[in-house]
Amino acid sequence: MSELLAALPPTLASSAVLPGSRAYGAAQHSYTYRGAPAAILYPGSADEVAQALTVATTYGERFSVRSGGHGISGRSTNDGGVVIDLTRLNGVEIEDAAAGTVRIGAGNRWGPVARALAPSGLAITSGDSGDVGVGGLATVGGIGLLARRDGLTIDRVTGAEIVVADGRVVWTDADHEPELFWGIRGAGPNLGVVTSLRFRAAHLRGVGHADLVYDWPSLEAGLPAWAEVVLASPREVNAFLYAVRGPRGVRAMVQALVATDDEQEIQTMLQPFVDVPGAVNAQARITTYDQVVPYGGHPHSGQAGGPVRSALLNEIDAGTGRDLDGVLAAGADMVQIRPVGGAVNDIAPDATAYAHRHQQFAVMASGRAPFDTAWAPVLARADGLYLNFDNSGDPALVELAYPGQTRTRLRALKAVWDPADLFRENFPIV
Ligand SMILES: Cc1cc2nc3c(=O)[nH]c(=O)nc-3n(C[C@H](O)[C@H](O)[C@H](O)COP(=O)(O)OP(=O)(O)OC[C@H]3O[C@@H](n4cnc5c(N)ncnc54)[C@H](O)[C@@H]3O)c2cc1C
């Protein structure tokens, strides 16, 4: 490791965080993994990312790329290797407010991004946590509360800067290296280090936001009616569901967003959710989009480790609910459901490396102890997988995430841009 430090240019060497230093404790871990890296590097430009990458791959045993550090896979830190932390690449530049064109550093997080865009009346669909990083989410998918209206986060990406395996800094969009641009929208972590992205943000100020609570005897009993309401709702509405074992069976907490500030419309669109049997509480308010992307900014300590499993589903019927009841009974702490229909499915399956363009729900379960046996029937229902919600590391899942022609194209891209397979930490494409 001393060789590595000696090889670093002075700016990277002076900001590197090493074991034993005062800053190390707050820098070594990710949200889901307690790491013990040999060095954490903080490049401040794409060129410095390239320098860090060259040094890390020449002298380090392994390296990780970290944007927000909220990766469920836990692969943005490691033991004994180098972490390339992009926190300093956090710019938010509104290039054209009228067109919604914005450029964002990959090291920023979605909460601060939402707050930076709000004064211009702009919003980018991301996810339910403002602590999640731009880089880890916008290179794989991004299922947010505006997904049914605006698509996935990757569907709003119009260009990106990426440092590829040989250290080149490459700009990619529909006209420049279009195949690479296809790949970084779904499989970015396999192709390089994305340093910044250009987005087409939506014009959105006020939104309706509701918290609902349902007490159901089981997911089998309660979930199908809720799922039906989601499917019948206009695209302006989206609702994420978080189910835990509850006092009377299952308690499902839902946050619903309506992309308008018209009180009457909000009421009309939310009423079907209130009418779902088992609703015990419902509270709605008019707010701004940035307020529904909560940001804590707490240091990471591996606080959220444990198995996370996921599947994309075409429907949720009583049988699906029964299987998910089995997952909770087997010890999973929570089942989460995010709708992925509407605008997500307006995109052709071969337009991005995220190929899943007809499914309706992303389901995910998390726990402290293994629940794979109970998860198997849910996985058997899966029609595709969103890798950002899974940490099993099972290579078989890569086929589910990148089916058929998508995988063939990704392999070809790897042969061009990463022939030595440097970027293999996070669900490698084989
Ligand atoms: C509390 C919580 C809530 C979530 N909610 C949602 C949600 O609503 N919708 C949703 O879609 N997802 C959600 N996620 C999943 C999220 O999309 C992934 O965990 C994502 O990887 C986090 O991004 P990050 O930058 O914070 O990750 P990091 O931990 O920094 O990185 C994770 C991995 O991504 C890759 N990576 C990171 N940055 C880059 C980069 N700049 N270039 C190339 N590869 C990179 C690396 O392989 C790295 O190992 C949630 C996760 C958590 C923990």
PDB file of C-alpha atoms in Angstrom, residues 91-327:
ATOM      1  CA  GLY A  91     -22.062  19.749  -8.619  1.00  0.00           C
ATOM      2  CA  VAL A  92     -25.613  20.618  -9.653  1.00  0.00           C
ATOM      3  CA  GLU A  93     -25.677  22.860 -12.705  1.00  0.00           C
ATOM      4  CA  ILE A  94     -28.928  24.008 -14.234  1.00  0.00           C
ATOM      5  CA  GLU A  95     -27.893  24.355 -17.860  1.00  0.00           C
ATOM      6  CA  ASP A  96     -31.302  25.305 -19.258  1.00  0.00           C
ATOM      7  CA  ALA A  97     -34.134  25.743 -16.768  1.00  0.00           C
ATOM      8  CA  ALA A  98     -36.835  26.035 -19.432  1.00  0.00           C
ATOM      9  CA  ALA A  99     -35.781  22.770 -21.055  1.00  0.00           C
ATOM     10  CA  GLY A 100     -35.076  21.123 -17.696  1.00  0.00           C
ATOM     11  CA  THR A 101     -31.486  20.341 -18.691  1.00  0.00           C
ATOM     12  CA  VAL A 102     -29.306  19.788 -15.630  1.00  0.00           C
ATOM     13  CA  ARG A 103     -25.874  18.299 -15.058  1.00  0.00           C
ATOM     14  CA  ILE A 104     -25.224  16.562 -11.771  1.00  0.00           C
ATOM     15  CA  GLY A 105     -22.086  15.132 -10.228  1.00  0.00           C
ATOM     16  CA  ALA A 106     -22.311  11.396  -9.547  1.00  0.00           C
ATOM     17  CA  GLY A 107     -21.128  11.877  -5.956  1.00  0.00           C
ATOM     18  CA  ASN A 108     -24.112  13.951  -4.904  1.00  0.00           C
ATOM     19  CA  ARG A 109     -27.161  12.460  -3.200  1.00  0.00           C
ATOM     20  CA  TRP A 110     -30.774  12.685  -4.251  1.00  0.00           C
ATOM     21  CA  GLY A 111     -31.960  14.732  -1.251  1.00  0.00           C
ATOM     22  CA  PRO A 112     -29.549  17.628  -1.804  1.00  0.00           C
ATOM     23  CA  VAL A 113     -30.158  17.349  -5.558  1.00  0.00           C
ATOM     24  CA  ALA A 114     -33.926  17.683  -5.072  1.00  0.00           C
ATOM     25  CA  ARG A 115     -33.364  20.739  -2.864  1.00  0.00           C
ATOM     26  CA  ALA A 116     -31.001  22.327  -5.388  1.00  0.00           C
ATOM     27  CA  LEU A 117     -33.517  21.876  -8.217  1.00  0.00           C
ATOM     28  CA  ALA A 118     -36.622  22.937  -6.274  1.00  0.00           C
ATOM     29  CA  PRO A 119     -36.147  26.735  -6.541  1.00  0.00           C
ATOM     30  CA  SER A 120     -36.200  26.341 -10.344  1.00  0.00           C
ATOM     31  CA  GLY A 121     -39.356  24.232 -10.178  1.00  0.00           C
ATOM     32  CA  LEU A 122     -37.479  21.165 -11.420  1.00  0.00           C
ATOM     33  CA  ALA A 123     -37.522  17.578 -10.188  1.00  0.00           C
ATOM     34  CA  ILE A 124     -35.911  14.285 -11.160  1.00  0.00           C
ATOM     35  CA  THR A 125     -37.538  11.043 -10.144  1.00  0.00           C
ATOM     36  CA  SER A 126     -35.096   9.050  -8.003  1.00  0.00           C
ATOM     37  CA  GLY A 127     -36.251   6.958  -5.057  1.00  0.00           C
ATOM     38  CA  ASP A 128     -37.633   7.180  -1.554  1.00  0.00           C
ATOM     39  CA  SER A 129     -34.345   8.009   0.159  1.00  0.00           C
ATOM     40  CA  GLY A 130     -32.493  11.288  -0.268  1.00  0.00           C
ATOM     41  CA  ASP A 131     -29.361   9.638   1.112  1.00  0.00           C
ATOM     42  CA  VAL A 132     -29.019   7.386  -1.920  1.00  0.00           C
ATOM     43  CA  GLY A 133     -26.248   8.528  -4.244  1.00  0.00           C
ATOM     44  CA  VAL A 134     -26.717   9.809  -7.780  1.00  0.00           C
ATOM     45  CA  GLY A 135     -24.080   7.482  -9.255  1.00  0.00           C
ATOM     46  CA  GLY A 136     -25.268   4.153  -7.880  1.00  0.00           C
ATOM     47  CA  LEU A 137     -28.918   4.741  -8.745  1.00  0.00           C
ATOM     48  CA  ALA A 138     -28.748   6.598 -12.068  1.00  0.00           C
ATOM     49  CA  THR A 139     -26.513   3.949 -13.648  1.00  0.00           C
ATOM     50  CA  VAL A 140     -28.748   0.956 -12.852  1.00  0.00           C
ATOM     51  CA  GLY A 141     -32.402   2.074 -12.787  1.00  0.00           C
ATOM     52  CA  GLY A 142     -34.036   4.389 -10.292  1.00  0.00           C
ATOM     53  CA  ILE A 143     -37.577   3.491  -9.263  1.00  0.00           C
ATOM     54  CA  GLY A 144     -39.032   6.649  -7.783  1.00  0.00           C
ATOM     55  CA  LEU A 145     -42.299   8.168  -6.678  1.00  0.00           C
ATOM     56  CA  LEU A 146     -42.640   9.768 -10.118  1.00  0.00           C
ATOM     57  CA  ALA A 147     -41.833   6.554 -11.995  1.00  0.00           C
ATOM     58  CA  ARG A 148     -45.315   5.933 -13.365  1.00  0.00           C
ATOM     59  CA  ARG A 149     -45.344   9.480 -14.775  1.00  0.00           C
ATOM     60  CA  ASP A 150     -41.673  10.128 -15.654  1.00  0.00           C
ATOM     61  CA  GLY A 151     -40.157   6.648 -16.047  1.00  0.00           C
ATOM     62  CA  LEU A 152     -37.019   5.411 -14.337  1.00  0.00           C
ATOM     63  CA  THR A 153     -34.220   7.773 -13.404  1.00  0.00           C
ATOM     64  CA  ILE A 154     -32.126   6.317 -16.240  1.00  0.00           C
ATOM     65  CA  ASP A 155     -34.912   7.297 -18.635  1.00  0.00           C
ATOM     66  CA  ARG A 156     -34.248  10.951 -17.766  1.00  0.00           C
ATOM     67  CA  VAL A 157     -30.490  10.646 -18.442  1.00  0.00           C
ATOM     68  CA  THR A 158     -29.505  12.294 -21.722  1.00  0.00           C
ATOM     69  CA  GLY A 159     -25.734  12.021 -21.426  1.00  0.00           C
ATOM     70  CA  ALA A 160     -22.946  11.036 -19.066  1.00  0.00           C
ATOM     71  CA  GLU A 161     -19.236  11.382 -18.482  1.00  0.00           C
ATOM     72  CA  ILE A 162     -17.499   8.133 -17.655  1.00  0.00           C
ATOM     73  CA  VAL A 163     -13.947   7.112 -16.827  1.00  0.00           C
ATOM     74  CA  VAL A 164     -13.366   3.792 -18.545  1.00  0.00           C
ATOM     75  CA  ALA A 165     -10.949   1.011 -17.667  1.00  0.00           C
ATOM     76  CA  ASP A 166      -7.965   2.393 -19.588  1.00  0.00           C
ATOM     77  CA  GLY A 167      -8.330   5.760 -17.834  1.00  0.00           C
ATOM     78  CA  ARG A 168      -9.905   7.673 -20.698  1.00  0.00           C
ATOM     79  CA  VAL A 169     -12.600  10.206 -19.828  1.00  0.00           C
ATOM     80  CA  VAL A 170     -15.430   9.635 -22.298  1.00  0.00           C
ATOM     81  CA  TRP A 171     -18.562  11.678 -22.927  1.00  0.00           C
ATOM     82  CA  THR A 172     -21.446   9.515 -24.024  1.00  0.00           C
ATOM     83  CA  ASP A 173     -24.938  10.337 -25.257  1.00  0.00           C
ATOM     84  CA  ALA A 174     -27.232   9.429 -28.152  1.00  0.00           C
ATOM     85  CA  ASP A 175     -24.694  10.831 -30.644  1.00  0.00           C
ATOM     86  CA  HIS A 176     -21.404  10.014 -28.928  1.00  0.00           C
ATOM     87  CA  GLU A 177     -20.566   6.381 -28.221  1.00  0.00           C
ATOM     88  CA  PRO A 178     -24.282   5.523 -28.310  1.00  0.00           C
ATOM     89  CA  GLU A 179     -23.779   1.848 -27.476  1.00  0.00           C
ATOM     90  CA  LEU A 180     -21.872   2.796 -24.321  1.00  0.00           C
ATOM     91  CA  PHE A 181     -24.677   5.243 -23.549  1.00  0.00           C
ATOM     92  CA  TRP A 182     -27.134   2.358 -23.909  1.00  0.00           C
ATOM     93  CA  GLY A 183     -25.062   0.285 -21.465  1.00  0.00           C
ATOM     94  CA  ILE A 184     -24.562   2.839 -18.728  1.00  0.00           C
ATOM     95  CA  ARG A 185     -28.337   3.155 -18.405  1.00  0.00           C
ATOM     96  CA  GLY A 186     -28.833  -0.130 -16.577  1.00  0.00           C
ATOM     97  CA  ALA A 187     -25.363  -1.644 -16.249  1.00  0.00           C
ATOM     98  CA  GLY A 188     -23.183   1.402 -15.560  1.00  0.00           C
ATOM     99  CA  PRO A 189     -21.199  -0.115 -12.674  1.00  0.00           C
ATOM    100  CA  ASN A 190     -19.928  -2.812 -15.046  1.00  0.00           C
ATOM    101  CA  LEU A 191     -18.550  -0.331 -17.560  1.00  0.00           C
ATOM    102  CA  GLY A 192     -16.593   2.326 -15.690  1.00  0.00           C
ATOM    103  CA  VAL A 193     -16.850   5.154 -13.187  1.00  0.00           C
ATOM    104  CA  VAL A 194     -19.587   7.588 -14.134  1.00  0.00           C
ATOM    105  CA  THR A 195     -18.509  11.025 -12.942  1.00  0.00           C
ATOM    106  CA  SER A 196     -21.445  13.203 -13.982  1.00  0.00           C
ATOM    107  CA  LEU A 197     -24.760  12.886 -15.759  1.00  0.00           C
ATOM    108  CA  ARG A 198     -26.978  15.172 -17.772  1.00  0.00           C
ATOM    109  CA  PHE A 199     -30.692  14.810 -17.071  1.00  0.00           C
ATOM    110  CA  ARG A 200     -33.934  16.063 -18.505  1.00  0.00           C
ATOM    111  CA  ALA A 201     -35.644  17.151 -15.303  1.00  0.00           C
ATOM    112  CA  ALA A 202     -39.404  17.540 -15.084  1.00  0.00           C
ATOM    113  CA  HIS A 203     -41.168  20.797 -14.266  1.00  0.00           C
ATOM    114  CA  LEU A 204     -42.846  20.144 -10.962  1.00  0.00           C
ATOM    115  CA  ARG A 205     -43.461  22.306  -7.924  1.00  0.00           C
ATOM    116  CA  GLY A 206     -46.295  21.272  -5.641  1.00  0.00           C
ATOM    117  CA  VAL A 207     -47.239  17.647  -5.076  1.00  0.00           C
ATOM    118  CA  GLY A 208     -49.749  15.799  -2.965  1.00  0.00           C
ATOM    119  CA  HIS A 209     -48.144  13.402  -0.518  1.00  0.00           C
ATOM    120  CA  ALA A 210     -50.024  10.941   1.645  1.00  0.00           C
ATOM    121  CA  ASP A 211     -49.207   8.427   4.344  1.00  0.00           C
ATOM    122  CA  LEU A 212     -51.645   5.548   4.638  1.00  0.00           C
ATOM    123  CA  VAL A 213     -51.682   2.619   7.029  1.00  0.00           C
ATOM    124  CA  TYR A 214     -53.501  -0.657   6.440  1.00  0.00           C
ATOM    125  CA  ASP A 215     -53.963  -3.450   8.937  1.00  0.00           C
ATOM    126  CA  TRP A 216     -54.606  -6.674   7.087  1.00  0.00           C
ATOM    127  CA  PRO A 217     -54.928 -10.234   8.349  1.00  0.00           C
ATOM    128  CA  SER A 218     -52.347 -11.141   5.718  1.00  0.00           C
ATOM    129  CA  LEU A 219     -50.816  -9.879   2.493  1.00  0.00           C
ATOM    130  CA  GLU A 220     -52.800 -12.590   0.742  1.00  0.00           C
ATOM    131  CA  ALA A 221     -55.991 -10.926   1.975  1.00  0.00           C
ATOM    132  CA  GLY A 222     -55.040  -7.276   1.600  1.00  0.00           C
ATOM    133  CA  LEU A 223     -52.493  -6.833  -1.144  1.00  0.00           C
ATOM    134  CA  PRO A 224     -54.475  -7.692  -4.312  1.00  0.00           C
ATOM    135  CA  ALA A 225     -57.029  -4.898  -3.778  1.00  0.00           C
ATOM    136  CA  TRP A 226     -54.251  -2.380  -3.146  1.00  0.00           C
ATOM    137  CA  ALA A 227     -52.370  -3.512  -6.265  1.00  0.00           C
ATOM    138  CA  GLU A 228     -55.545  -3.167  -8.331  1.00  0.00           C
ATOM    139  CA  VAL A 229     -55.917   0.436  -7.200  1.00  0.00           C
ATOM    140  CA  VAL A 230     -52.327   1.155  -8.212  1.00  0.00           C
ATOM    141  CA  LEU A 231     -52.869  -0.294 -11.682  1.00  0.00           C
ATOM    142  CA  ALA A 232     -56.119   1.643 -12.158  1.00  0.00           C
ATOM    143  CA  SER A 233     -54.619   4.959 -10.992  1.00  0.00           C
ATOM    144  CA  PRO A 234     -53.576   7.697 -13.391  1.00  0.00           C
ATOM    145  CA  ARG A 235     -49.839   7.984 -14.006  1.00  0.00           C
ATOM    146  CA  GLU A 236     -49.613  11.085 -11.827  1.00  0.00           C
ATOM    147  CA  VAL A 237     -50.039   8.768  -8.850  1.00  0.00           C
ATOM    148  CA  ASN A 238     -47.493   6.402  -7.430  1.00  0.00           C
ATOM    149  CA  ALA A 239     -47.433   4.580  -4.123  1.00  0.00           C
ATOM    150  CA  PHE A 240     -44.700   2.632  -2.331  1.00  0.00           C
ATOM    151  CA  LEU A 241     -45.763  -0.012   0.181  1.00  0.00           C
ATOM    152  CA  TYR A 242     -43.759  -1.189   3.204  1.00  0.00           C
ATOM    153  CA  ALA A 243     -45.216  -4.239   4.972  1.00  0.00           C
ATOM    154  CA  VAL A 244     -44.205  -5.607   8.367  1.00  0.00           C
ATOM    155  CA  ARG A 245     -45.713  -8.107  10.758  1.00  0.00           C
ATOM    156  CA  GLY A 246     -48.422  -6.165  12.584  1.00  0.00           C
ATOM    157  CA  PRO A 247     -50.818  -6.294  15.517  1.00  0.00           C
ATOM    158  CA  ARG A 248     -53.566  -7.957  13.482  1.00  0.00           C
ATOM    159  CA  GLY A 249     -51.450  -9.864  10.989  1.00  0.00           C
ATOM    160  CA  VAL A 250     -49.694  -7.481   8.634  1.00  0.00           C
ATOM    161  CA  ARG A 251     -49.293  -3.730   8.835  1.00  0.00           C
ATOM    162  CA  ALA A 252     -48.707  -2.058   5.475  1.00  0.00           C
ATOM    163  CA  MET A 253     -47.488   1.527   5.428  1.00  0.00           C
ATOM    164  CA  VAL A 254     -47.860   3.324   2.137  1.00  0.00           C
ATOM    165  CA  GLN A 255     -46.547   6.625   0.921  1.00  0.00           C
ATOM    166  CA  ALA A 256     -48.402   7.912  -2.108  1.00  0.00           C
ATOM    167  CA  LEU A 257     -47.436  10.827  -4.288  1.00  0.00           C
ATOM    168  CA  VAL A 258     -49.693  12.743  -6.651  1.00  0.00           C
ATOM    169  CA  ALA A 259     -47.821  14.941  -9.103  1.00  0.00           C
ATOM    170  CA  THR A 260     -50.078  17.982  -8.885  1.00  0.00           C
ATOM    171  CA  ASP A 261     -50.846  20.639  -6.303  1.00  0.00           C
ATOM    172  CA  ASP A 262     -54.541  20.788  -7.170  1.00  0.00           C
ATOM    173  CA  GLU A 263     -56.278  19.830  -3.934  1.00  0.00           C
ATOM    174  CA  GLN A 264     -59.383  18.468  -5.611  1.00  0.00           C
ATOM    175  CA  GLU A 265     -57.400  16.292  -8.016  1.00  0.00           C
ATOM    176  CA  ILE A 266     -55.240  15.006  -5.178  1.00  0.00           C
ATOM    177  CA  GLN A 267     -58.313  14.038  -3.195  1.00  0.00           C
ATOM    178  CA  THR A 268     -59.912  12.320  -6.170  1.00  0.00           C
ATOM    179  CA  MET A 269     -56.787  10.356  -7.026  1.00  0.00           C
ATOM    180  CA  LEU A 270     -56.075   9.300  -3.445  1.00  0.00           C
ATOM    181  CA  GLN A 271     -59.628   8.316  -2.506  1.00  0.00           C
ATOM    182  CA  PRO A 272     -59.357   4.802  -4.044  1.00  0.00           C
ATOM    183  CA  PHE A 273     -56.351   4.141  -1.775  1.00  0.00           C
ATOM    184  CA  VAL A 274     -58.358   5.251   1.265  1.00  0.00           C
ATOM    185  CA  ASP A 275     -61.168   2.932   0.170  1.00  0.00           C
ATOM    186  CA  VAL A 276     -58.949  -0.164   0.091  1.00  0.00           C
ATOM    187  CA  PRO A 277     -60.267  -2.427   2.875  1.00  0.00           C
ATOM    188  CA  GLY A 278     -58.178  -2.349   6.029  1.00  0.00           C
ATOM    189  CA  ALA A 279     -57.182   1.333   5.905  1.00  0.00           C
ATOM    190  CA  VAL A 280     -56.754   2.527   9.496  1.00  0.00           C
ATOM    191  CA  ASN A 281     -55.104   5.861   8.864  1.00  0.00           C
ATOM    192  CA  ALA A 282     -54.653   8.273   5.977  1.00  0.00           C
ATOM    193  CA  GLN A 283     -53.068  11.702   6.047  1.00  0.00           C
ATOM    194  CA  ALA A 284     -52.381  13.869   3.035  1.00  0.00           C
ATOM    195  CA  ARG A 285     -50.720  17.226   2.524  1.00  0.00           C
ATOM    196  CA  ILE A 286     -49.635  19.486  -0.280  1.00  0.00           C
ATOM    197  CA  THR A 287     -45.900  19.999  -0.292  1.00  0.00           C
ATOM    198  CA  THR A 288     -42.996  20.323  -2.707  1.00  0.00           C
ATOM    199  CA  TYR A 289     -41.230  17.398  -4.337  1.00  0.00           C
ATOM    200  CA  ASP A 290     -37.930  17.981  -2.529  1.00  0.00           C
ATOM    201  CA  GLN A 291     -39.735  17.485   0.792  1.00  0.00           C
ATOM    202  CA  VAL A 292     -40.614  13.896  -0.107  1.00  0.00           C
ATOM    203  CA  VAL A 293     -36.983  12.909  -0.706  1.00  0.00           C
ATOM    204  CA  PRO A 294     -35.804  12.775   2.923  1.00  0.00           C
ATOM    205  CA  TYR A 295     -32.115  13.290   3.598  1.00  0.00           C
ATOM    206  CA  GLY A 296     -30.345  12.415   6.843  1.00  0.00           C
ATOM    207  CA  GLY A 297     -26.691  12.609   5.866  1.00  0.00           C
ATOM    208  CA  HIS A 298     -25.668  10.368   8.762  1.00  0.00           C
ATOM    209  CA  PRO A 299     -22.278   8.647   8.666  1.00  0.00           C
ATOM    210  CA  HIS A 300     -22.295   5.066   7.501  1.00  0.00           C
ATOM    211  CA  SER A 301     -21.526   2.247   9.902  1.00  0.00           C
ATOM    212  CA  GLY A 302     -22.811  -0.779   8.006  1.00  0.00           C
ATOM    213  CA  GLN A 303     -26.026  -0.129   9.913  1.00  0.00           C
ATOM    214  CA  ALA A 304     -28.327  -1.838   7.406  1.00  0.00           C
ATOM    215  CA  GLY A 305     -26.628  -5.131   6.651  1.00  0.00           C
ATOM    216  CA  GLY A 306     -28.539  -8.370   6.095  1.00  0.00           C
ATOM    217  CA  PRO A 307     -30.080 -10.210   3.164  1.00  0.00           C
ATOM    218  CA  VAL A 308     -32.093  -8.258   0.605  1.00  0.00           C
ATOM    219  CA  ARG A 309     -33.919 -10.108  -2.173  1.00  0.00           C
ATOM    220  CA  SER A 310     -35.928  -8.751  -5.049  1.00  0.00           C
ATOM    221  CA  ALA A 311     -38.032  -9.624  -8.064  1.00  0.00           C
ATOM    222  CA  LEU A 312     -39.952  -7.850 -10.795  1.00  0.00           C
ATOM    223  CA  LEU A 313     -43.527  -9.056 -11.099  1.00  0.00           C
ATOM    224  CA  ASN A 314     -46.233  -8.686 -13.726  1.00  0.00           C
ATOM    225  CA  GLU A 315     -49.079  -8.884 -11.239  1.00  0.00           C
ATOM    226  CA  ILE A 316     -49.853  -9.194  -7.572  1.00  0.00           C
ATOM    227  CA  ASP A 317     -52.632 -11.643  -6.819  1.00  0.00           C
ATOM    228  CA  ALA A 318     -53.613 -13.553  -3.699  1.00  0.00           C
ATOM    229  CA  GLY A 319     -50.979 -16.199  -4.446  1.00  0.00           C
ATOM    230  CA  THR A 320     -48.265 -13.548  -4.571  1.00  0.00           C
ATOM    231  CA  GLY A 321     -49.524 -12.182  -1.276  1.00  0.00           C
ATOM    232  CA  ARG A 322     -49.442 -15.680   0.220  1.00  0.00           C
ATOM    233  CA  ASP A 323     -45.838 -16.172  -0.874  1.00  0.00           C
ATOM    234  CA  LEU A 324     -44.887 -12.810   0.595  1.00  0.00           C
ATOM    235  CA  ASP A 325     -46.659 -13.738   3.850  1.00  0.00           C
ATOM    236  CA  GLY A 326     -44.345 -16.742   3.886  1.00  0.00           C
ATOM    237  CA  VAL A 327     -41.347 -14.433   3.551  1.00  0.00           C
TER     238      VAL A 327
END
